[in-house]
Amino acid sequence: MDLSRAADINFNHEGIKMAKSKNFRRTINVPSHGKSKFVQKGSTTANVSTKAKTQSLKQTPANTVKEAKETPSKGFSALKPDLRNDADLNSKDICKHQVKKLKDASKVTSPRFQESMLPDLLLKVATAIAIRSNSSMAYAAICIYVIISNLLSRIVYVQPFKNNSEFSISPNMSGLIVDNPSTGKSGTLYTALSAVTAAIRKHSTRKPSDLDLLQIAELRKIAKKKANEIVKLILELRKEEDVDIENNEDVIALKNEIARIQKSIEELEQDEGIPDILLNSLTKSALQKAVSKTDYPIIINKDEVGSILKLSQEAGGLFKELLIDLMDGNSQSNHIDGNQTYETKSKKASLLGCTQPDTLEKIVNFVNDGLIQRFSLIAFCERNKVSQDAMNDAEVDGYMKLWGKIIDNLLTFTFKDWVAVLPTKDAQALLKQLQTEYEYKMSQESDNQVIEALYGKRFPFIASVSLVNAFFRTKKLNFSELTIELEDVECAAEYVEFNEVHFKNAFGLNETKREAKALELLERLISSNLASKSFTVSQVIKKEWRGFKGAALVESLLEILNQYELFKKRSSDSTLGGRPTVYWKINQDLLEV
């Protein structure tokens, strides 16, 4: 079925083509800054589209020794020209300048969403969702990718390489929107998920009527009576000699009658239609039951995911283990809780939620965690809202109706076996090249487990995004003919790069996080009784300031402040021959600034 004709959209011919026009992309307040840093979109072959990248890979093979990174000086060499006249150098002016540089360096900036990241139809649907929820394109895109990848994972999987059928990827993804209050986070979730809610309500699971319940009760009484008759009959037969009880005609007849009664009960109790795949109130018990009852992937949606993110701090927690298995979609076993076995093998779930930057910082102390790493889709404080004039009301209504039809068709789609979706030759070449690049990046970051793990999750992420792009490009439900084209991977590579930076910003894996932490420590020390005296790292730790309780962390932050010429450092040799004591002191000009 062609989804592009599924909804009643009253557009003229030019209006329908609007999705592909550069003019439309300019009207939605999404910048057009050229092509992806990964690839040049629109090339006809992988070799052409990835020429620059291929050269880069040849210059930096996986076995190359990692070069030391140069750290630019942040001392006097970084001063403005008007402050470099040594004859007129004013120490207070230098301090002001260095503090300003530190503050500027501590500001987290995320890349803006680019139009080239999305295929045309997905861009239009995301625009409609963003307008309806008064939010940004980045937030709408996350919702679309999570929901569609989840629904597709019931039907298809990605096989990135034609000659390796053992390597398959379940496309279900999870996403997180991180921003301050009143920025449209929850509204975007509600708008995107409303289509799922409507489809579930339309095709909801049938509940037994009152008459059905009465019939079920009567049938159970009859079945119990028949079971008692079998027991009595067996006891009587045991008194006789040389009697084959198992093959006795009367026993067999009673067993068959009980089986027919049980089948009638199951037919009356049988659920029909689509189960409720949306789960909001999340506990381990609720998740196990919901997953065990259906083969449909579950969508866990939370306005505030803080309670789930707290699980990242629990080493080896069973609830956390269950979530990770479901988010991966490749659990090899069922989960056992007490005496109850829950059917979770090969079941899937996607998590879609929101939180605030402050909440995230308070909860997540250790990012190198399996649960955190599975939030592949991240948008961090992306506040470029789509203009309300980007579409007229009729267009917004039309694309929201189309969005609802897409969801409805995917939820009700019936199939016999999973379908493997393969890339074309050019798309496979680019996927292989991207895999090689991320493997090289992992080898370069082998001393940083957090970044290494992040890169390790990138390739499956690209494959899953490419599948959703291919689905929106073809707009058809004939999955046996669905293939991933080069343009699908090109868009995905750029979108993954965007998410990678947002992930680092959200979880403090960027350089600016260290600068911000150093600035916070500086402000605390200036306000303390250590402001005008020399002190050691242990004296800072004894203050028990939240976030500054580790010696290695405090020392590294003081080193940063020393690089900015805002602190002085000196060592005092021990008279007993031990390690020298390191003393730190605030640049006293700061106290007068």
Coordinates of C-alpha atoms in Angstrom, one line a residue:
M1 CA 0.0 0.0 0.0
D2 CA 1.4 3.4 -0.9
L3 CA 1.3 5.5 2.2
S4 CA 1.7 8.8 0.3
R5 CA -2.0 8.3 -0.8
A6 CA -3.2 6.9 2.5
A7 CA -4.4 10.2 4.0
D8 CA -6.8 12.7 2.5
I9 CA -4.4 15.6 1.9
N10 CA -5.9 18.3 -0.2
F11 CA -2.7 19.7 -1.8
N12 CA -2.2 20.7 -5.4
H13 CA 0.6 19.2 -7.4
E14 CA 3.1 21.9 -6.4
G15 CA 2.2 21.6 -2.8
I16 CA 2.9 17.9 -2.7
K17 CA 6.3 18.6 -4.2
M18 CA 7.0 21.2 -1.6
A19 CA 8.9 18.7 0.6
K20 CA 11.6 18.5 -2.0
S21 CA 12.0 22.3 -2.5
K22 CA 14.8 24.4 -1.1
N23 CA 12.2 27.2 -0.5
F24 CA 10.3 25.0 1.9
R25 CA 13.4 24.0 3.8
R26 CA 14.2 27.7 4.2
T27 CA 10.7 28.5 5.6
I28 CA 10.9 26.0 8.4
N29 CA 13.7 27.9 10.1
V30 CA 16.2 25.0 9.7
P31 CA 19.5 26.2 8.4
S32 CA 21.0 24.9 5.2
H33 CA 24.7 24.8 5.7
G34 CA 25.8 22.5 3.0
K35 CA 26.3 18.7 3.0
S36 CA 27.2 16.3 5.7
K37 CA 30.7 16.3 7.1
F38 CA 30.7 12.6 6.4
V39 CA 29.6 12.5 2.8
Q40 CA 28.5 14.7 -0.1
K41 CA 24.8 14.0 -0.4
G42 CA 23.4 13.1 -3.8
S43 CA 26.4 11.4 -5.3
T44 CA 25.7 8.4 -7.5
T45 CA 28.4 6.1 -6.1
A46 CA 29.9 5.4 -2.7
N47 CA 33.5 6.1 -4.1
V48 CA 32.6 9.5 -5.2
S49 CA 30.5 10.5 -2.2
T50 CA 33.1 9.4 0.2
K51 CA 36.3 10.4 -1.6
A52 CA 37.5 12.8 1.1
K53 CA 36.7 10.3 3.8
T54 CA 38.5 7.4 2.0
Q55 CA 41.6 9.6 1.7
S56 CA 41.4 10.3 5.4
L57 CA 41.1 6.7 6.2
K58 CA 44.2 5.9 4.1
Q59 CA 46.2 8.5 6.0
T60 CA 45.1 7.2 9.4
P61 CA 45.1 3.4 9.3
A62 CA 43.9 1.5 12.4
N63 CA 47.4 0.5 13.4
T64 CA 48.8 4.0 13.4
V65 CA 50.2 5.1 16.7
K66 CA 47.9 7.8 18.3
E67 CA 49.6 11.2 18.0
A68 CA 49.7 13.5 21.1
K69 CA 47.1 16.2 21.0
E70 CA 48.4 19.7 21.2
T71 CA 46.8 21.8 23.9
P72 CA 46.6 25.5 23.0
S73 CA 48.1 27.8 25.6
K74 CA 45.5 29.6 27.7
G75 CA 48.0 31.9 29.3
F76 CA 49.4 35.2 28.2
S77 CA 49.8 34.1 24.6
A78 CA 46.0 34.0 24.3
L79 CA 45.6 37.7 25.3
K80 CA 44.1 40.3 23.1
P81 CA 46.7 42.3 21.1
D82 CA 45.9 45.5 23.2
L83 CA 46.9 43.5 26.4
R84 CA 50.2 42.2 25.0
N85 CA 52.1 45.5 25.4
D86 CA 54.3 44.4 28.3
A87 CA 55.1 48.0 29.3
D88 CA 51.5 48.7 30.0
L89 CA 50.4 45.3 31.2
N90 CA 47.9 45.5 34.0
S91 CA 47.5 42.3 36.1
K92 CA 43.9 43.0 37.0
D93 CA 43.0 43.4 33.3
I94 CA 44.7 40.2 32.5
C95 CA 42.7 38.4 35.3
K96 CA 39.4 39.8 33.9
H97 CA 40.4 38.7 30.4
Q98 CA 41.3 35.2 31.6
V99 CA 38.1 34.8 33.6
K100 CA 36.1 35.8 30.6
K101 CA 38.0 33.3 28.4
L102 CA 37.2 30.5 31.0
K103 CA 33.5 31.5 31.1
D104 CA 33.4 31.5 27.3
A105 CA 35.1 28.1 27.1
S106 CA 32.6 26.6 29.7
K107 CA 29.6 27.4 27.6
V108 CA 28.1 24.2 26.0
T109 CA 27.1 24.7 22.4
S110 CA 25.3 22.1 20.4
P111 CA 25.2 22.0 16.6
R112 CA 22.0 23.2 15.0
F113 CA 19.7 20.8 13.3
Q114 CA 20.3 20.7 9.5
E115 CA 17.8 20.1 6.8
S116 CA 20.0 17.5 5.0
M117 CA 19.7 15.1 7.9
L118 CA 16.2 14.0 7.0
P119 CA 14.6 12.5 3.8
D120 CA 11.9 14.7 2.3
L121 CA 8.7 13.1 3.7
L122 CA 10.2 12.6 7.1
L123 CA 11.1 16.3 7.1
K124 CA 7.6 17.3 6.3
V125 CA 6.1 15.1 9.0
A126 CA 8.6 16.4 11.6
T127 CA 7.8 19.9 10.6
A128 CA 4.0 19.3 11.2
I129 CA 4.7 17.7 14.6
A130 CA 7.1 20.6 15.6
I131 CA 4.5 23.2 14.6
R132 CA 1.7 21.4 16.4
S133 CA 3.8 21.1 19.6
N134 CA 5.5 24.5 19.2
S135 CA 8.9 22.9 19.5
S136 CA 12.1 22.2 17.5
M137 CA 12.7 19.9 14.5
A138 CA 15.3 18.0 16.5
Y139 CA 12.8 17.0 19.1
A140 CA 10.2 15.9 16.5
A141 CA 12.8 13.9 14.6
I142 CA 13.7 11.9 17.7
C143 CA 10.1 11.0 18.3
I144 CA 9.6 9.9 14.7
Y145 CA 12.8 7.8 14.6
V146 CA 12.1 6.0 18.0
I147 CA 8.4 5.3 17.1
I148 CA 9.0 4.1 13.5
S149 CA 12.1 2.1 14.3
N150 CA 10.2 0.4 17.1
L151 CA 7.2 -0.5 14.9
L152 CA 9.5 -1.7 12.0
S153 CA 11.4 -4.0 14.4
R154 CA 8.4 -6.2 14.7
I155 CA 8.5 -6.8 10.9
V156 CA 12.1 -6.4 9.6
Y157 CA 15.8 -6.4 10.6
V158 CA 18.8 -4.9 8.9
Q159 CA 21.5 -7.0 7.3
P160 CA 24.2 -4.5 6.6
F161 CA 26.4 -6.8 4.5
K162 CA 24.9 -9.2 1.9
N163 CA 27.6 -11.9 2.4
N164 CA 27.2 -12.0 6.2
S165 CA 23.7 -13.2 7.1
E166 CA 24.8 -13.9 10.7
F167 CA 25.3 -10.1 11.3
S168 CA 21.8 -8.6 11.8
I169 CA 20.6 -5.5 13.6
S170 CA 17.3 -5.0 15.3
P171 CA 16.3 -1.4 14.4
N172 CA 14.5 -0.4 17.5
M173 CA 16.1 2.7 19.0
S174 CA 15.6 4.8 22.1
G175 CA 15.8 8.6 22.5
L176 CA 16.1 11.3 25.1
I177 CA 15.2 15.0 24.9
V178 CA 17.2 17.1 27.4
D179 CA 16.2 20.7 27.9
N180 CA 15.0 23.2 30.5
P181 CA 11.3 23.5 31.5
S182 CA 8.7 25.0 29.1
T183 CA 10.7 24.2 25.9
G184 CA 8.2 21.9 24.3
K185 CA 9.7 18.6 25.3
S186 CA 6.6 16.9 26.7
G187 CA 4.4 18.5 24.1
T188 CA 6.4 16.9 21.3
L189 CA 6.1 13.5 22.9
Y190 CA 2.3 13.8 23.3
T191 CA 1.9 15.1 19.7
A192 CA 3.9 12.3 18.1
L193 CA 2.5 9.5 20.3
S194 CA -1.1 10.7 19.9
A195 CA -1.2 8.8 16.6
V196 CA -0.1 5.6 18.3
T197 CA -2.7 6.1 21.0
A198 CA -5.4 6.6 18.4
A199 CA -4.5 3.5 16.5
I200 CA -4.4 1.3 19.6
R201 CA -7.8 2.7 20.6
K202 CA -9.2 2.0 17.1
H203 CA -7.9 -1.6 17.0
S204 CA -7.9 -2.2 20.8
T205 CA -7.9 -5.5 22.4
R206 CA -11.4 -6.9 22.9
K207 CA -12.4 -7.5 26.5
P208 CA -15.0 -10.3 27.3
S209 CA -18.5 -9.0 27.8
D210 CA -20.5 -9.7 31.0
L211 CA -22.3 -12.6 29.1
D212 CA -18.9 -14.0 28.1
L213 CA -17.7 -13.9 31.7
L214 CA -20.9 -15.8 32.8
Q215 CA -20.3 -18.5 30.2
I216 CA -16.7 -18.8 31.1
A217 CA -17.6 -19.3 34.8
E218 CA -20.2 -22.0 33.9
L219 CA -17.7 -23.8 31.6
R220 CA -15.1 -23.9 34.3
K221 CA -17.6 -25.5 36.7
I222 CA -18.4 -28.2 34.1
A223 CA -14.7 -28.7 33.4
K224 CA -14.0 -29.2 37.1
K225 CA -16.9 -31.6 37.4
K226 CA -15.5 -33.7 34.5
A227 CA -12.1 -33.7 36.1
N228 CA -13.6 -35.1 39.3
E229 CA -15.3 -37.8 37.2
I230 CA -11.9 -38.8 35.7
V231 CA -10.4 -39.0 39.2
K232 CA -13.2 -41.3 40.5
L233 CA -13.1 -43.4 37.3
I234 CA -9.3 -43.9 37.6
L235 CA -9.6 -44.9 41.3
E236 CA -12.3 -47.5 40.4
L237 CA -10.2 -48.9 37.5
R238 CA -7.2 -49.3 39.8
K239 CA -9.1 -51.8 41.8
E240 CA -9.3 -54.1 38.8
E241 CA -6.4 -56.2 37.6
D242 CA -4.8 -55.9 34.1
V243 CA -6.5 -52.7 33.2
D244 CA -4.8 -50.2 30.8
I245 CA -6.0 -46.9 32.4
E246 CA -4.3 -44.6 29.9
N247 CA -6.1 -46.2 27.0
N248 CA -9.4 -46.7 28.7
E249 CA -12.2 -45.4 26.4
D250 CA -14.1 -43.7 29.2
V251 CA -11.0 -41.9 30.5
I252 CA -10.1 -40.8 27.0
A253 CA -13.6 -39.5 26.3
L254 CA -13.7 -37.5 29.5
K255 CA -10.2 -36.0 28.8
N256 CA -11.4 -35.0 25.3
E257 CA -14.5 -33.4 26.7
I258 CA -12.4 -31.3 29.1
A259 CA -10.1 -30.2 26.3
R260 CA -13.1 -29.0 24.2
I261 CA -14.4 -27.1 27.2
Q262 CA -11.0 -25.5 27.8
K263 CA -10.8 -24.5 24.1
S264 CA -14.3 -22.8 24.4
I265 CA -13.0 -20.9 27.5
E266 CA -9.9 -19.7 25.6
E267 CA -12.0 -18.5 22.7
L268 CA -14.2 -16.5 25.0
E269 CA -11.1 -15.0 26.7
Q270 CA -9.1 -14.6 23.6
D271 CA -7.7 -11.1 23.0
E272 CA -8.2 -9.7 19.6
G273 CA -6.7 -6.6 17.9
I274 CA -3.7 -4.6 18.9
P275 CA -2.4 -4.7 22.5
D276 CA -1.6 -1.5 24.3
I277 CA 2.1 -1.2 23.5
L278 CA 2.5 2.2 25.3
L279 CA 3.9 1.8 28.8
N280 CA 4.2 4.8 31.1
S281 CA 4.2 3.6 34.7
L282 CA 7.3 1.6 34.7
T283 CA 8.2 -1.1 37.2
K284 CA 10.1 -4.3 36.6
S285 CA 6.9 -6.3 37.2
A286 CA 4.8 -4.2 34.9
L287 CA 7.5 -4.4 32.1
Q288 CA 7.9 -8.1 32.4
K289 CA 4.1 -8.7 32.2
A290 CA 3.6 -6.3 29.3
V291 CA 6.4 -7.8 27.3
S292 CA 5.5 -11.4 28.1
K293 CA 1.9 -11.0 26.9
T294 CA 2.7 -9.8 23.3
D295 CA 5.0 -10.1 20.4
Y296 CA 4.7 -6.4 19.7
P297 CA 7.6 -4.2 20.7
I298 CA 6.8 -2.0 23.7
I299 CA 7.3 1.8 23.7
I300 CA 8.2 3.1 27.1
N301 CA 7.3 6.8 27.2
K302 CA 8.2 9.0 30.2
D303 CA 7.9 12.8 30.7
E304 CA 10.7 12.5 33.2
V305 CA 13.1 9.6 32.8
G306 CA 15.0 10.4 36.0
S307 CA 13.8 7.2 37.7
I308 CA 15.0 5.1 34.8
L309 CA 18.3 6.9 34.5
K310 CA 19.0 6.2 38.2
L311 CA 19.2 2.5 37.3
S312 CA 22.5 3.3 35.6
Q313 CA 24.1 3.7 39.0
E314 CA 23.1 0.1 40.0
A315 CA 25.7 -2.4 39.1
G316 CA 24.2 -5.7 37.9
G317 CA 20.6 -4.7 38.7
L318 CA 18.0 -7.2 37.3
F319 CA 15.6 -4.4 36.2
K320 CA 18.5 -2.7 34.4
E321 CA 19.5 -6.0 32.8
L322 CA 16.0 -6.5 31.5
L323 CA 15.8 -3.0 30.1
I324 CA 19.2 -3.4 28.3
D325 CA 18.1 -6.7 26.8
L326 CA 14.8 -5.3 25.5
M327 CA 16.5 -2.1 24.1
D328 CA 19.0 -4.3 22.3
G329 CA 16.2 -6.5 21.0
N330 CA 18.3 -9.6 21.0
S331 CA 17.8 -11.2 24.4
Q332 CA 18.8 -14.9 24.2
S333 CA 16.7 -16.1 27.2
N334 CA 13.6 -15.5 29.2
H335 CA 13.6 -13.7 32.5
I336 CA 12.8 -15.6 35.7
D337 CA 11.4 -13.7 38.7
G338 CA 10.8 -15.9 41.7
N339 CA 8.8 -18.9 40.5
Q340 CA 7.5 -17.0 37.5
T341 CA 9.1 -17.2 34.0
Y342 CA 8.4 -14.3 31.7
E343 CA 8.7 -14.7 27.9
T344 CA 11.3 -12.0 27.1
K345 CA 13.5 -13.9 24.6
S346 CA 13.9 -11.8 21.4
K347 CA 11.4 -9.3 22.7
K348 CA 12.0 -5.6 22.1
A349 CA 11.3 -2.2 23.7
S350 CA 12.2 1.4 22.9
L351 CA 12.4 4.2 25.5
L352 CA 11.3 7.7 24.6
G353 CA 11.5 10.3 27.3
C354 CA 12.5 13.8 28.5
T355 CA 14.6 15.2 31.4
Q356 CA 16.2 18.5 32.4
P357 CA 20.0 19.2 32.3
D358 CA 20.2 19.7 36.0
T359 CA 18.3 16.5 36.7
L360 CA 20.7 14.6 34.3
E361 CA 23.8 16.0 36.0
K362 CA 22.6 15.1 39.5
I363 CA 21.7 11.5 38.5
V364 CA 24.2 10.4 36.0
N365 CA 27.7 10.1 37.6
F366 CA 29.1 7.3 35.4
V367 CA 28.4 7.5 31.7
N368 CA 30.3 4.3 30.8
D369 CA 27.1 2.3 31.5
G370 CA 25.2 -0.1 29.2
L371 CA 21.9 1.6 29.9
I372 CA 23.1 5.1 29.1
Q373 CA 24.9 4.0 26.0
R374 CA 21.7 2.7 24.5
F375 CA 20.1 6.1 24.3
S376 CA 21.3 6.5 20.7
L377 CA 19.1 9.5 19.9
I378 CA 19.8 12.6 21.9
A379 CA 18.8 16.2 21.6
F380 CA 20.4 18.6 24.1
C381 CA 19.0 22.1 24.5
E382 CA 18.2 22.5 20.7
R383 CA 15.9 25.4 20.9
N384 CA 15.5 26.5 17.3
K385 CA 11.7 26.2 17.1
V386 CA 10.1 25.7 13.8
S387 CA 8.3 28.8 12.6
Q388 CA 4.5 28.6 12.9
D389 CA 4.3 30.0 9.3
A390 CA 6.3 27.1 7.9
M391 CA 3.1 25.4 6.9
N392 CA -0.5 26.5 6.8
D393 CA -3.1 24.8 8.9
A394 CA -4.4 22.6 6.1
E395 CA -0.9 21.3 5.4
V396 CA -0.2 20.6 9.1
D397 CA -3.5 18.8 9.4
G398 CA -2.8 16.8 6.3
Y399 CA 0.7 15.6 7.3
M400 CA -0.6 14.8 10.9
K401 CA -3.3 12.7 9.2
L402 CA -0.6 11.0 7.1
W403 CA 1.5 10.4 10.2
G404 CA -1.5 8.7 11.8
K405 CA -2.1 6.5 8.7
I406 CA 1.6 5.4 8.7
I407 CA 1.3 4.4 12.4
D408 CA -2.0 2.6 11.8
N409 CA -0.7 0.6 8.8
L410 CA 2.5 -0.5 10.7
L411 CA 0.6 -1.5 13.7
T412 CA -2.0 -3.6 11.8
F413 CA 0.5 -5.0 9.2
T414 CA 0.4 -8.8 9.2
F415 CA 3.3 -11.0 8.0
K416 CA 4.6 -14.6 8.2
D417 CA 8.3 -14.2 8.8
W418 CA 10.8 -11.4 9.5
V419 CA 12.2 -9.7 6.4
A420 CA 15.9 -8.9 6.0
V421 CA 16.5 -5.5 4.6
L422 CA 19.7 -5.2 2.7
P423 CA 21.6 -2.1 1.3
T424 CA 22.4 -1.6 -2.3
K425 CA 26.0 -2.1 -3.5
D426 CA 26.9 1.6 -3.1
A427 CA 25.1 1.9 0.3
Q428 CA 26.9 -1.2 1.5
A429 CA 30.3 0.3 0.5
L430 CA 29.5 3.4 2.5
L431 CA 28.4 1.4 5.5
K432 CA 31.6 -0.6 5.4
Q433 CA 33.6 2.6 5.2
L434 CA 31.7 4.1 8.2
Q435 CA 32.3 0.9 10.1
T436 CA 36.0 1.1 9.4
E437 CA 36.1 4.7 10.5
Y438 CA 34.4 4.0 13.8
E439 CA 36.6 1.0 14.5
Y440 CA 39.6 3.3 13.9
K441 CA 38.1 5.9 16.3
M442 CA 37.6 3.2 18.9
S443 CA 41.3 2.2 18.6
Q444 CA 42.3 5.8 19.1
E445 CA 40.2 6.1 22.2
S446 CA 41.2 2.8 23.8
D447 CA 42.4 4.8 26.9
N448 CA 39.0 6.4 27.2
Q449 CA 36.4 3.7 27.8
V450 CA 33.4 6.1 27.7
I451 CA 34.2 7.5 24.2
E452 CA 35.3 4.1 23.0
A453 CA 31.9 2.6 24.0
L454 CA 30.1 5.5 22.4
Y455 CA 31.8 4.9 19.1
G456 CA 31.1 1.1 19.5
K457 CA 27.3 1.9 19.3
R458 CA 27.5 4.2 16.3
F459 CA 27.4 1.6 13.4
P460 CA 24.2 -0.2 14.5
F461 CA 22.7 3.3 15.0
I462 CA 23.6 4.4 11.5
A463 CA 22.1 1.1 10.1
S464 CA 18.8 1.6 12.0
V465 CA 18.5 5.3 11.0
S466 CA 19.2 4.3 7.4
L467 CA 16.3 1.8 7.5
V468 CA 13.8 4.4 8.7
N469 CA 15.0 6.8 6.0
A470 CA 14.5 4.1 3.4
F471 CA 11.0 3.5 4.7
F472 CA 10.0 7.2 4.4
R473 CA 11.7 7.4 1.0
T474 CA 9.7 4.5 -0.5
K475 CA 6.5 5.1 1.4
K476 CA 5.4 1.5 0.8
L477 CA 4.6 -1.5 3.0
N478 CA 6.0 -4.0 0.6
F479 CA 9.0 -4.8 2.8
S480 CA 10.2 -7.7 0.6
E481 CA 11.2 -5.0 -2.0
L482 CA 12.6 -2.5 0.6
T483 CA 16.3 -1.7 0.2
I484 CA 18.6 0.8 1.8
E485 CA 19.9 3.2 -0.8
L486 CA 23.1 5.4 -0.7
E487 CA 21.1 8.5 0.1
D488 CA 19.5 6.8 3.1
V489 CA 23.0 6.1 4.6
E490 CA 24.2 9.6 3.7
C491 CA 21.4 11.3 5.7
A492 CA 21.9 8.8 8.5
A493 CA 25.6 9.5 8.8
E494 CA 25.0 13.2 9.1
Y495 CA 22.2 12.7 11.7
V496 CA 24.4 10.3 13.7
E497 CA 27.2 12.9 13.8
F498 CA 24.7 15.5 15.1
N499 CA 23.5 13.1 17.8
E500 CA 27.0 12.2 18.8
V501 CA 27.8 15.8 19.7
H502 CA 24.5 16.2 21.6
F503 CA 25.2 13.0 23.5
K504 CA 28.6 14.3 24.6
N505 CA 27.1 17.6 25.6
A506 CA 24.3 16.0 27.5
F507 CA 26.5 13.7 29.5
G508 CA 29.5 15.9 30.0
L509 CA 31.9 14.2 27.6
N510 CA 33.1 17.4 25.9
E511 CA 35.9 19.7 26.8
T512 CA 33.6 22.5 27.9
K513 CA 32.3 20.3 30.8
R514 CA 35.7 20.4 32.3
E515 CA 36.0 24.1 31.9
A516 CA 32.5 24.6 33.5
K517 CA 33.5 22.4 36.4
A518 CA 36.7 24.4 36.9
L519 CA 34.8 27.7 36.8
E520 CA 32.4 26.3 39.5
L521 CA 35.3 25.3 41.7
L522 CA 36.9 28.7 41.2
E523 CA 33.7 30.5 42.4
R524 CA 33.4 28.2 45.4
L525 CA 37.1 28.8 46.5
I526 CA 36.8 32.6 46.1
S527 CA 33.8 32.5 48.5
S528 CA 35.6 30.3 51.0
N529 CA 38.1 30.8 53.7
L530 CA 40.8 29.4 51.4
A531 CA 40.6 32.5 49.1
S532 CA 43.6 34.3 50.4
K533 CA 45.8 31.4 51.6
S534 CA 47.7 28.5 50.1
F535 CA 46.0 25.2 50.4
T536 CA 46.2 21.5 49.3
V537 CA 43.8 19.3 47.4
S538 CA 42.9 17.5 50.6
Q539 CA 41.8 20.8 52.2
V540 CA 39.4 21.3 49.3
I541 CA 38.0 17.8 49.6
K542 CA 37.4 18.3 53.4
K543 CA 34.9 21.1 52.4
E544 CA 32.7 18.3 51.1
W545 CA 31.3 20.4 48.3
R546 CA 28.9 18.3 46.1
G547 CA 30.7 17.2 42.9
F548 CA 34.2 18.0 44.3
K549 CA 34.9 15.0 46.6
G550 CA 37.5 13.1 44.5
A551 CA 41.2 14.1 44.8
A552 CA 42.0 13.3 41.1
L553 CA 39.1 15.4 39.9
V554 CA 39.9 18.4 42.1
E555 CA 43.6 18.3 41.1
S556 CA 42.7 18.2 37.4
L557 CA 40.4 21.2 37.8
L558 CA 43.1 23.2 39.6
E559 CA 45.5 22.4 36.8
I560 CA 43.0 23.9 34.3
L561 CA 42.8 27.0 36.5
N562 CA 46.6 27.1 36.6
Q563 CA 46.7 27.0 32.8
Y564 CA 44.4 30.0 32.7
E565 CA 46.9 31.8 35.0
L566 CA 44.1 32.1 37.6
F567 CA 45.9 29.9 40.2
K568 CA 49.5 29.5 41.3
K569 CA 51.1 26.2 42.0
R570 CA 54.2 25.4 44.1
S571 CA 55.7 22.3 45.6
S572 CA 57.3 21.9 49.0
D573 CA 59.8 19.2 49.4
S574 CA 59.2 16.9 52.4
T575 CA 61.9 16.9 55.1
L576 CA 61.3 13.2 55.6
G577 CA 62.1 12.3 52.0
G578 CA 58.5 11.5 50.9
R579 CA 56.4 13.0 48.1
P580 CA 56.5 16.7 47.9
T581 CA 53.4 18.6 49.1
V582 CA 51.6 20.6 46.3
Y583 CA 50.2 23.9 47.4
W584 CA 47.7 26.0 45.4
K585 CA 46.8 29.7 45.7
I586 CA 44.3 31.9 44.0
N587 CA 45.7 34.7 41.9
Q588 CA 45.0 37.5 44.4
D589 CA 44.2 39.9 41.6
L590 CA 40.9 37.9 41.2
L591 CA 39.8 39.0 44.7
E592 CA 39.9 42.6 43.5
V593 CA 38.3 42.1 40.1

